[in-house]
Tab-separated table of C-alpha atoms and ligand atoms in Angstrom:
chain	number	residue	atom	x	y	z
A	1348	UNK	CA	-58.488	-92.166	8.046
A	1349	UNK	CA	-55.016	-93.719	8.204
A	1350	UNK	CA	-54.749	-97.183	9.673
A	1351	UNK	CA	-53.216	-97.180	13.188
A	1352	UNK	CA	-49.469	-97.731	13.518
A	1353	UNK	CA	-48.368	-100.077	16.302
A	1354	UNK	CA	-44.902	-101.389	17.161
A	1355	UNK	CA	-44.256	-105.113	17.618
A	1356	UNK	CA	-43.454	-104.337	21.300
A	1357	UNK	CA	-46.873	-102.695	21.806
A	1358	UNK	CA	-48.651	-105.639	20.219
A	1359	UNK	CA	-46.595	-108.145	22.206
A	1360	UNK	CA	-47.484	-106.478	25.468
A	1361	UNK	CA	-51.192	-106.619	24.540
A	1362	UNK	CA	-50.791	-110.291	23.640
A	1363	UNK	CA	-49.005	-111.001	26.924
A	1364	UNK	CA	-51.884	-109.409	28.835
A	1365	UNK	CA	-54.032	-112.011	27.082
A	1366	UNK	CA	-51.588	-114.807	27.971
A	1367	UNK	CA	-50.208	-115.300	24.458
A	1368	UNK	CA	-46.428	-115.426	24.820
A	1369	UNK	CA	-45.336	-117.641	21.925
A	1370	UNK	CA	-46.222	-115.598	18.871
A	1371	UNK	CA	-44.140	-116.144	15.750
A	1372	UNK	CA	-45.691	-113.669	13.293
A	1373	UNK	CA	-48.030	-110.672	13.324
A	1374	UNK	CA	-49.573	-109.730	9.969
A	1375	UNK	CA	-52.069	-107.016	9.088
A	1376	UNK	CA	-55.209	-108.763	7.960
A	1377	UNK	CA	-58.386	-108.225	5.933
A	1378	UNK	CA	-59.771	-105.114	4.298
A	1379	UNK	CA	-62.227	-103.763	6.864
A	1380	UNK	CA	-62.708	-99.981	6.833
A	1381	UNK	CA	-62.981	-99.452	10.570
A	1382	UNK	CA	-60.812	-101.523	12.912
A	1383	UNK	CA	-57.118	-102.472	12.915
A	1384	UNK	CA	-56.973	-106.210	12.397
A	1385	UNK	CA	-53.956	-108.529	12.718
A	1386	UNK	CA	-53.433	-112.242	12.317
A	1387	UNK	CA	-51.213	-113.661	15.030
A	1388	UNK	CA	-49.441	-117.001	14.542
A	1389	UNK	CA	-47.946	-118.891	17.471
A	1390	UNK	CA	-45.421	-121.670	18.022
A	1391	UNK	CA	-48.210	-123.921	19.285
A	1392	UNK	CA	-49.711	-123.754	15.768
A	1393	UNK	CA	-52.811	-121.910	16.994
A	1394	UNK	CA	-53.601	-118.648	15.109
A	1395	UNK	CA	-55.644	-115.705	16.344
A	1396	UNK	CA	-57.226	-112.483	15.152
A	1397	UNK	CA	-56.094	-109.529	17.247
A	1398	UNK	CA	-58.184	-106.459	16.690
A	1399	UNK	CA	-58.057	-102.895	17.942
A	1400	UNK	CA	-61.508	-101.368	17.828
A	1401	UNK	CA	-61.564	-97.908	16.267
A	1402	UNK	CA	-61.437	-95.452	19.181
A	1403	UNK	CA	-62.597	-92.468	17.116
A	1404	UNK	CA	-65.864	-94.176	16.230
A	1405	UNK	CA	-66.246	-95.954	19.562
A	1406	UNK	CA	-65.302	-93.534	22.361
A	1407	UNK	CA	-64.310	-94.976	25.794
A	1408	UNK	CA	-67.894	-95.310	27.170
A	1409	UNK	CA	-69.033	-96.905	23.867
A	1410	UNK	CA	-66.094	-99.336	24.040
A	1411	UNK	CA	-67.410	-100.718	27.331
A	1412	UNK	CA	-70.975	-100.805	26.037
A	1413	UNK	CA	-69.780	-102.540	22.859
A	1414	UNK	CA	-68.010	-105.203	24.895
A	1415	UNK	CA	-71.163	-105.884	26.960
A	1416	UNK	CA	-73.327	-106.046	23.824
A	1417	UNK	CA	-70.902	-108.379	22.031
A	1418	UNK	CA	-70.755	-110.716	24.999
A	1419	UNK	CA	-74.568	-110.757	25.189
A	1420	UNK	CA	-74.940	-111.437	21.468
A	1421	UNK	CA	-72.201	-114.058	21.099
A	1422	UNK	CA	-73.264	-115.885	24.295
A	1423	UNK	CA	-76.831	-116.034	23.011
A	1424	UNK	CA	-75.731	-117.335	19.607
A	1425	UNK	CA	-73.437	-119.921	21.230
A	1426	UNK	CA	-76.272	-121.086	23.487
A	1427	UNK	CA	-78.090	-122.022	20.258
A	1428	UNK	CA	-75.067	-123.861	18.884
A	1429	UNK	CA	-74.323	-121.159	16.284
A	1430	UNK	CA	-70.644	-120.764	15.349
A	1431	UNK	CA	-69.701	-117.161	16.051
A	1432	UNK	CA	-66.826	-114.964	17.182
A	1433	UNK	CA	-65.088	-116.667	20.075
A	1434	UNK	CA	-63.423	-114.074	22.340
A	1435	UNK	CA	-60.306	-115.328	24.060
A	1436	UNK	CA	-59.300	-111.987	25.516
A	1437	UNK	CA	-61.029	-108.619	25.653
A	1438	UNK	CA	-59.078	-105.719	27.001
A	1439	UNK	CA	-60.909	-102.778	25.330
A	1440	UNK	CA	-60.127	-101.460	22.779
A	1441	UNK	CA	-58.102	-104.631	22.022
A	1442	UNK	CA	-59.605	-108.083	21.650
A	1443	UNK	CA	-58.403	-111.468	20.595
A	1444	UNK	CA	-60.337	-114.278	18.995
A	1445	UNK	CA	-59.889	-117.586	17.320
A	1446	UNK	CA	-58.743	-117.404	13.702
A	1447	UNK	CA	-60.903	-119.516	11.439
A	1448	UNK	CA	-58.262	-121.107	9.242
A	1449	UNK	CA	-59.126	-122.366	5.784
A	1450	UNK	CA	-62.077	-120.009	5.427
A	1451	UNK	CA	-62.590	-117.752	2.417
A	1452	UNK	CA	-63.604	-114.095	2.544
A	1453	UNK	CA	-64.873	-112.580	-0.701
A	1454	UNK	CA	-64.865	-108.914	-1.683
A	1455	UNK	CA	-67.199	-109.469	-4.634
A	1456	UNK	CA	-69.546	-112.289	-5.525
A	1457	UNK	CA	-68.377	-114.430	-8.414
A	1458	UNK	CA	-71.346	-116.769	-8.916
A	1459	UNK	CA	-75.111	-116.792	-8.280
A	1460	UNK	CA	-74.507	-119.688	-5.883
A	1461	UNK	CA	-72.370	-117.438	-3.669
A	1462	UNK	CA	-75.088	-114.775	-3.659
A	1463	UNK	CA	-77.662	-117.426	-2.699
A	1464	UNK	CA	-75.477	-118.587	0.212
A	1465	UNK	CA	-75.049	-115.022	1.498
A	1466	UNK	CA	-78.828	-114.455	1.417
A	1467	UNK	CA	-79.450	-117.686	3.275
A	1468	UNK	CA	-76.718	-117.009	5.842
A	1469	UNK	CA	-78.155	-113.624	6.841
A	1470	UNK	CA	-81.717	-114.958	6.884
A	1471	UNK	CA	-80.521	-117.626	9.324
A	1472	UNK	CA	-78.703	-114.954	11.344
A	1473	UNK	CA	-81.950	-112.936	11.609
A	1474	UNK	CA	-83.862	-116.051	12.500
A	1475	UNK	CA	-81.285	-117.061	15.135
A	1476	UNK	CA	-81.657	-113.625	16.764
A	1477	UNK	CA	-85.445	-113.438	16.397
A	1478	UNK	CA	-86.053	-114.540	20.010
A	1479	UNK	CA	-83.271	-112.447	21.549
A	1480	UNK	CA	-84.329	-112.031	25.188
A	1481	UNK	CA	-85.266	-108.721	26.870
A	1482	UNK	CA	-84.059	-106.159	27.732
A	1483	UNK	CA	-83.864	-104.511	24.309
A	1484	UNK	CA	-80.330	-104.643	22.945
A	1485	UNK	CA	-78.477	-101.391	23.599
A	1486	UNK	CA	-77.644	-99.202	20.588
A	1487	UNK	CA	-73.881	-98.669	20.555
A	1488	UNK	CA	-74.049	-96.477	17.435
A	1489	UNK	CA	-77.516	-94.852	17.493
A	1490	UNK	CA	-79.253	-93.852	14.225
A	1491	UNK	CA	-76.886	-96.085	12.285
A	1492	UNK	CA	-79.310	-96.577	9.394
A	1493	UNK	CA	-81.229	-93.338	9.759
A	1494	UNK	CA	-80.715	-92.199	6.170
A	1495	UNK	CA	-82.154	-88.667	6.643
A	1496	UNK	CA	-79.743	-88.244	9.552
A	1497	UNK	CA	-76.867	-89.334	7.289
A	1498	UNK	CA	-77.959	-86.683	4.759
A	1499	UNK	CA	-78.048	-84.121	7.560
A	1500	UNK	CA	-74.410	-85.016	8.315
A	1501	UNK	CA	-73.610	-84.448	4.628
A	1502	UNK	CA	-75.325	-81.025	4.721
A	1503	UNK	CA	-73.276	-80.162	7.794
A	1504	UNK	CA	-70.047	-81.284	6.118
A	1505	UNK	CA	-70.812	-79.090	3.079
A	1506	UNK	CA	-71.606	-76.132	5.327
A	1507	UNK	CA	-68.304	-76.439	7.215
A	1508	UNK	CA	-66.249	-77.544	4.202
A	1509	UNK	CA	-63.185	-78.081	6.417
A	1510	UNK	CA	-61.102	-79.691	3.662
A	1511	UNK	CA	-62.148	-77.244	0.906
A	1512	UNK	CA	-63.537	-80.092	-1.200
A	1513	UNK	CA	-67.258	-79.237	-1.376
A	1514	UNK	CA	-67.096	-77.205	-4.594
A	1515	UNK	CA	-65.502	-80.147	-6.427
A	1516	UNK	CA	-68.472	-82.470	-5.743
A	1517	UNK	CA	-71.370	-80.407	-7.092
A	1518	UNK	CA	-72.499	-83.245	-9.371
A	1519	UNK	CA	-72.566	-85.767	-6.517
A	1520	UNK	CA	-74.465	-83.313	-4.288
A	1521	UNK	CA	-77.043	-82.862	-7.028
A	1522	UNK	CA	-77.418	-86.652	-7.219
A	1523	UNK	CA	-78.191	-86.709	-3.478
A	1524	UNK	CA	-80.587	-83.767	-3.720
A	1525	UNK	CA	-82.758	-85.605	-6.275
A	1526	UNK	CA	-83.199	-88.538	-3.886
A	1527	UNK	CA	-83.511	-86.658	-0.594
A	1528	UNK	CA	-87.273	-87.064	-0.261
A	1529	UNK	CA	-87.467	-90.853	-0.575
A	1530	UNK	CA	-84.549	-91.359	1.859
A	1531	UNK	CA	-86.841	-91.293	4.905
A	1532	UNK	CA	-89.149	-94.101	3.822
A	1533	UNK	CA	-87.857	-96.938	5.992
A	1534	UNK	CA	-87.266	-94.905	9.173
A	1535	UNK	CA	-90.784	-93.459	8.815
A	1536	UNK	CA	-92.358	-96.883	8.278
A	1537	UNK	CA	-90.520	-98.131	11.374
A	1538	UNK	CA	-91.618	-95.129	13.446
A	1539	UNK	CA	-95.233	-95.810	12.355
A	1540	UNK	CA	-94.861	-99.463	13.395
A	1541	UNK	CA	-95.480	-100.706	9.840
A	1542	UNK	CA	-92.014	-102.263	9.556
A	1543	UNK	CA	-91.051	-104.298	12.642
A	1544	UNK	CA	-87.918	-103.783	14.664
A	1545	UNK	CA	-85.631	-106.835	14.812
A	1546	UNK	CA	-82.133	-107.558	16.062
A	1547	UNK	CA	-80.020	-107.223	12.943
A	1548	UNK	CA	-76.379	-107.120	11.872
A	1549	UNK	CA	-76.368	-103.601	10.360
A	1550	UNK	CA	-73.209	-104.227	8.281
A	1551	UNK	CA	-74.101	-107.238	6.157
A	1552	UNK	CA	-71.498	-106.689	3.489
A	1553	UNK	CA	-69.966	-109.650	1.775
A	1554	UNK	CA	-66.573	-109.507	3.510
A	1555	UNK	CA	-68.244	-109.890	6.897
A	1556	UNK	CA	-69.059	-113.491	6.013
A	1557	UNK	CA	-66.476	-116.246	6.415
A	1558	UNK	CA	-67.105	-119.188	4.135
A	1559	UNK	CA	-65.846	-122.247	6.003
A	1560	UNK	CA	-64.135	-125.210	4.318
A	1561	UNK	CA	-67.386	-127.237	4.566
A	1562	UNK	CA	-69.293	-124.455	2.769
A	1563	UNK	CA	-71.098	-123.182	5.878
A	1564	UNK	CA	-71.039	-119.458	6.668
A	1565	UNK	CA	-69.899	-117.700	9.831
A	1566	UNK	CA	-71.053	-114.108	10.205
A	1567	UNK	CA	-68.444	-111.847	11.779
A	1568	UNK	CA	-67.933	-108.141	12.530
A	1569	UNK	CA	-70.711	-108.005	15.100
A	1570	UNK	CA	-69.862	-104.482	16.332
A	1571	UNK	CA	-73.025	-103.050	14.806
A	1572	UNK	CA	-75.508	-105.726	15.912
A	1573	UNK	CA	-78.378	-103.582	17.190
A	1574	UNK	CA	-82.131	-103.197	16.852
A	1575	UNK	CA	-83.102	-102.136	13.323
A	1576	UNK	CA	-84.921	-103.279	10.216
A	1577	UNK	CA	-84.169	-106.518	8.366
A	1578	UNK	CA	-84.480	-104.312	5.283
A	1579	UNK	CA	-81.222	-102.544	6.164
A	1580	UNK	CA	-79.392	-105.873	6.125
A	1581	UNK	CA	-81.070	-107.056	2.951
A	1582	UNK	CA	-80.248	-103.676	1.393
A	1583	UNK	CA	-76.571	-103.956	2.228
A	1584	UNK	CA	-76.538	-107.484	0.790
A	1585	UNK	CA	-77.948	-106.107	-2.461
A	1586	UNK	CA	-75.331	-103.350	-2.388
A	1587	UNK	CA	-72.395	-105.723	-2.024
A	1588	UNK	CA	-73.579	-109.134	-3.220
A	1589	UNK	CA	-75.190	-108.141	-6.513
A	1590	UNK	CA	-72.375	-105.773	-7.523
A	1591	UNK	CA	-70.315	-106.691	-10.566
A	1592	UNK	CA	-67.273	-104.878	-9.108
A	1593	UNK	CA	-65.770	-103.899	-5.759
A	1594	UNK	CA	-67.109	-100.792	-4.005
A	1595	UNK	CA	-63.972	-98.845	-4.901
A	1596	UNK	CA	-63.763	-99.802	-8.585
A	1597	UNK	CA	-62.958	-96.523	-10.353
A	1598	UNK	CA	-63.993	-97.639	-13.851
A	1599	UNK	CA	-67.716	-96.988	-13.625
A	1600	UNK	CA	-68.485	-99.009	-16.758
A	1601	UNK	CA	-67.726	-102.066	-14.598
A	1602	UNK	CA	-70.096	-100.984	-11.807
A	1603	UNK	CA	-73.652	-102.305	-11.973
A	1604	UNK	CA	-76.023	-104.693	-10.213
A	1605	UNK	CA	-76.258	-108.162	-11.749
A	1606	UNK	CA	-79.753	-109.498	-12.196
A	1607	UNK	CA	-78.784	-113.183	-11.814
A	1608	UNK	CA	-77.001	-112.401	-8.543
A	1609	UNK	CA	-80.037	-110.473	-7.298
A	1610	UNK	CA	-82.330	-113.383	-8.148
A	1611	UNK	CA	-80.071	-115.812	-6.286
A	1612	UNK	CA	-79.562	-113.517	-3.276
A	1613	UNK	CA	-83.281	-112.796	-2.935
A	1614	UNK	CA	-84.100	-116.501	-3.331
A	1615	UNK	CA	-81.594	-117.457	-0.604
A	1616	UNK	CA	-82.909	-114.795	1.758
A	1617	UNK	CA	-86.655	-115.210	1.146
A	1618	UNK	CA	-86.579	-119.034	1.245
A	1619	UNK	CA	-85.022	-118.990	4.726
A	1620	UNK	CA	-86.649	-115.815	6.123
A	1621	UNK	CA	-90.125	-117.145	6.851
A	1622	UNK	CA	-90.534	-114.426	9.500
A	1623	UNK	CA	-90.806	-111.619	6.906
A	1624	UNK	CA	-94.019	-109.608	6.856
A	1625	UNK	CA	-95.829	-108.469	3.729
A	1626	UNK	CA	-94.635	-104.875	4.340
A	1627	UNK	CA	-91.033	-106.008	4.572
A	1628	UNK	CA	-91.292	-108.023	1.368
A	1629	UNK	CA	-92.832	-105.025	-0.402
A	1630	UNK	CA	-89.785	-102.912	0.477
A	1631	UNK	CA	-86.948	-105.357	-0.256
A	1632	UNK	CA	-86.110	-103.913	-3.661
A	1633	UNK	CA	-86.340	-100.337	-2.424
A	1634	UNK	CA	-84.050	-101.254	0.506
A	1635	UNK	CA	-81.291	-102.258	-1.928
A	1636	UNK	CA	-81.291	-98.797	-3.516
A	1637	UNK	CA	-81.603	-97.046	-0.179
A	1638	UNK	CA	-78.698	-98.852	1.530
A	1639	UNK	CA	-76.459	-98.262	-1.471
A	1640	UNK	CA	-77.435	-94.589	-1.569
A	1641	UNK	CA	-76.832	-94.275	2.180
A	1642	UNK	CA	-73.318	-95.711	1.980
A	1643	UNK	CA	-72.588	-93.428	-0.995
A	1644	UNK	CA	-73.740	-90.450	1.094
A	1645	UNK	CA	-71.457	-91.563	3.945
A	1646	UNK	CA	-68.411	-91.922	1.647
A	1647	UNK	CA	-69.123	-88.501	0.138
A	1648	UNK	CA	-69.519	-86.939	3.597
A	1649	UNK	CA	-66.221	-88.440	4.697
A	1650	UNK	CA	-64.507	-87.143	1.560
A	1651	UNK	CA	-65.793	-83.622	2.268
A	1652	UNK	CA	-64.780	-83.923	5.927
A	1653	UNK	CA	-61.205	-84.774	4.896
A	1654	UNK	CA	-61.328	-88.590	5.380
A	1655	UNK	CA	-61.844	-88.842	9.113
A	1656	UNK	CA	-64.021	-92.000	9.335
A	1657	UNK	CA	-63.306	-94.785	6.817
A	1658	UNK	CA	-59.811	-96.144	6.279
A	1659	UNK	CA	-58.518	-94.835	2.968
A	1660	UNK	CA	-55.541	-95.948	0.876
A	1661	UNK	CA	-55.158	-92.836	-1.341
A	1662	UNK	CA	-56.394	-89.206	-1.338
A	1663	UNK	CA	-59.525	-89.618	-3.509
A	1664	UNK	CA	-60.478	-93.051	-2.201
A	1665	UNK	CA	-63.739	-91.913	-0.550
A	1666	UNK	CA	-64.748	-89.926	-3.642
A	1667	UNK	CA	-64.121	-92.931	-5.904
A	1668	UNK	CA	-66.221	-95.038	-3.511
A	1669	UNK	CA	-69.054	-92.465	-3.451
A	1670	UNK	CA	-69.169	-92.272	-7.264
A	1671	UNK	CA	-69.104	-96.047	-7.449
A	1672	UNK	CA	-72.053	-96.353	-5.036
A	1673	UNK	CA	-74.073	-93.711	-6.896
A	1674	UNK	CA	-73.478	-95.577	-10.169
A	1675	UNK	CA	-74.711	-98.695	-8.420
A	1676	UNK	CA	-77.837	-96.789	-7.263
A	1677	UNK	CA	-78.540	-95.825	-10.880
A	1678	UNK	CA	-78.212	-99.432	-11.935
A	1679	UNK	CA	-80.589	-100.531	-9.141
A	1680	UNK	CA	-83.056	-97.849	-10.221
A	1681	UNK	CA	-82.901	-99.118	-13.810
A	1682	UNK	CA	-83.443	-102.699	-12.639
A	1683	UNK	CA	-86.200	-101.854	-10.129
A	1684	UNK	CA	-89.100	-103.167	-12.171
A	1685	UNK	CA	-87.484	-106.494	-13.019
A	1686	UNK	CA	-86.264	-106.925	-9.410
A	1687	UNK	CA	-89.815	-106.297	-8.104
A	1688	UNK	CA	-91.030	-109.027	-10.447
A	1689	UNK	CA	-88.394	-111.446	-9.138
A	1690	UNK	CA	-89.394	-110.751	-5.521
A	1691	UNK	CA	-93.101	-111.180	-6.176
A	1692	UNK	CA	-92.475	-114.480	-7.980
A	1693	UNK	CA	-90.285	-115.732	-5.133
A	1694	UNK	CA	-92.814	-114.594	-2.563
A	1695	UNK	CA	-95.697	-116.349	-4.321
A	1696	UNK	CA	-93.948	-119.712	-3.745
A	1697	UNK	CA	-92.575	-118.984	-0.261
A	1698	UNK	CA	-94.212	-119.920	3.063
A	1699	UNK	CA	-94.691	-116.397	4.454
A	1700	UNK	CA	-97.487	-114.641	6.265
A	1701	UNK	CA	-99.729	-113.184	3.601
B	1464	ADP	P1	-63.720	-104.327	10.333
B	1464	ADP	O1	-64.741	-103.873	11.334
B	1464	ADP	O2	-62.566	-103.437	10.262
B	1464	ADP	O3	-64.363	-104.572	9.005
B	1464	ADP	P2	-63.697	-107.245	10.711
B	1464	ADP	O4	-64.075	-107.761	12.067
B	1464	ADP	O5	-64.703	-107.365	9.647
B	1464	ADP	O6	-63.171	-105.726	10.887
B	1464	ADP	O7	-62.367	-108.003	10.286
B	1464	ADP	C1	-61.637	-107.600	9.128
B	1464	ADP	C2	-61.355	-108.817	8.254
B	1464	ADP	O8	-60.558	-109.764	9.020
B	1464	ADP	C3	-62.567	-109.620	7.805
B	1464	ADP	O9	-63.138	-109.082	6.635
B	1464	ADP	C4	-61.964	-111.002	7.573
B	1464	ADP	O10	-61.282	-111.028	6.326
B	1464	ADP	C5	-60.876	-111.100	8.661
B	1464	ADP	N1	-61.335	-111.819	9.864
B	1464	ADP	C6	-61.955	-111.270	10.933
B	1464	ADP	N2	-62.214	-112.186	11.877
B	1464	ADP	C7	-61.729	-113.361	11.416
B	1464	ADP	C8	-61.647	-114.700	11.961
B	1464	ADP	N3	-62.118	-115.011	13.177
B	1464	ADP	N4	-61.057	-115.666	11.209
B	1464	ADP	C9	-60.555	-115.367	9.976
B	1464	ADP	N5	-60.602	-114.126	9.427
B	1464	ADP	C10	-61.174	-113.131	10.123
B	1465	GN1	C1	-67.758	-100.167	7.224
B	1465	GN1	O1	-66.218	-102.298	9.037
B	1465	GN1	P1	-66.640	-102.591	7.649
B	1465	GN1	O2	-65.581	-102.333	6.645
B	1465	GN1	O3	-67.240	-103.964	7.592
B	1465	GN1	C2	-68.913	-99.483	7.965
B	1465	GN1	C3	-70.230	-99.890	7.310
B	1465	GN1	C4	-70.242	-99.498	5.844
B	1465	GN1	C5	-69.052	-100.167	5.162
B	1465	GN1	C6	-68.927	-99.741	3.711
B	1465	GN1	C7	-69.017	-99.422	11.744
B	1465	GN1	O4	-67.871	-101.569	7.359
B	1465	GN1	O5	-71.304	-99.217	7.976
B	1465	GN1	O6	-71.433	-99.899	5.236
B	1465	GN1	O7	-67.817	-99.828	5.840
B	1465	GN1	N1	-68.904	-99.870	9.370
B	1465	GN1	C8	-69.086	-98.935	10.340
B	1465	GN1	O8	-68.098	-100.623	3.046
B	1465	GN1	O9	-69.285	-97.756	10.101
B	1466	MG	MG1	-65.768	-105.958	8.444
């Protein structure tokens, strides 16, 4: 999907409706795949993030629901003293919030220490939300991590083949076919009540974490905070924070999961996530493969559908991403045994329920 095109006049009128009348510069910002994000500088020296939520993914009723959910979640986090997104204006689909200057956003991890910090930050996020009050948080995007449902969407895309691309991805479809059966493991364990439901982020990739100048982490992009399994978040951390290269690296020899990053990530997460159950711990390594596979399936589906969901910068971008993710899955499969060993060693010295 192309990024949205907006004139300076359109953006200024949105800003005026949010009482910002002294802007000096508007710059496209970040590399998110979904929303249109701008940094706004003002004469007063204050900077803001202005964001237009994707209206294809969030239709008008979901926009209103999303706003209510975000206000519930951020108010709850703020009541606990957690630094979070601070909405200054919210005129759906547009919203404005404080720009955290001086922070760093990484696309790939470049040291085990960074991976450790990411693991710890999301464990704290889960812990902070562990006593989220009733009623159950509404699901703005239902079945978000229902992997079999994502495969069903792929099957549907192949059947319709609207962009005439299905025949060119036979190898990738075969890769999916071989893993179809195990894709339902986490949703089934949740349905059976073996894996608990928690309030989770659902999009715990590395560039949704701002690293503040004092080294602390602020978790952003809360549009997908919904009930789900902590395993989905841990899985997406493994996908993005143990990867040696970015998710759209085309040279597949550079794409693999790094064992020292995994060790650090898992250590950071497990040390802080004292709430984890035995069943969750037992599925952490599997979750890494599953989340990576799921995102690969989604990129492939979008490629076949003619690039209607994720922002793309060139025609084969989604295909390059899908191949990259499947290479990463292979690497995680190869490392499975050693990663299981790391988790069981970490678990044996951690203060969890046994
Ligand atoms: P998307 O849903 O499109 O991924 P995000 O909310 O993640 O949108 O924002 C896109 C990028 O903008 C982030 O990866 C980050 O680089 C930057 N960003 C978002 N919010 C802030 C903020 N409050 N301060 C500084 N940078 C931010
Ligand atoms: C999207 O918005 P962003 O870029 O943080 C997507 C995630 C995918 C991710 C893959 C709402 O995340 O689910 O895992 O791309 N977000 C949505 O990089 O679909
Ligand atoms: Mg994002």
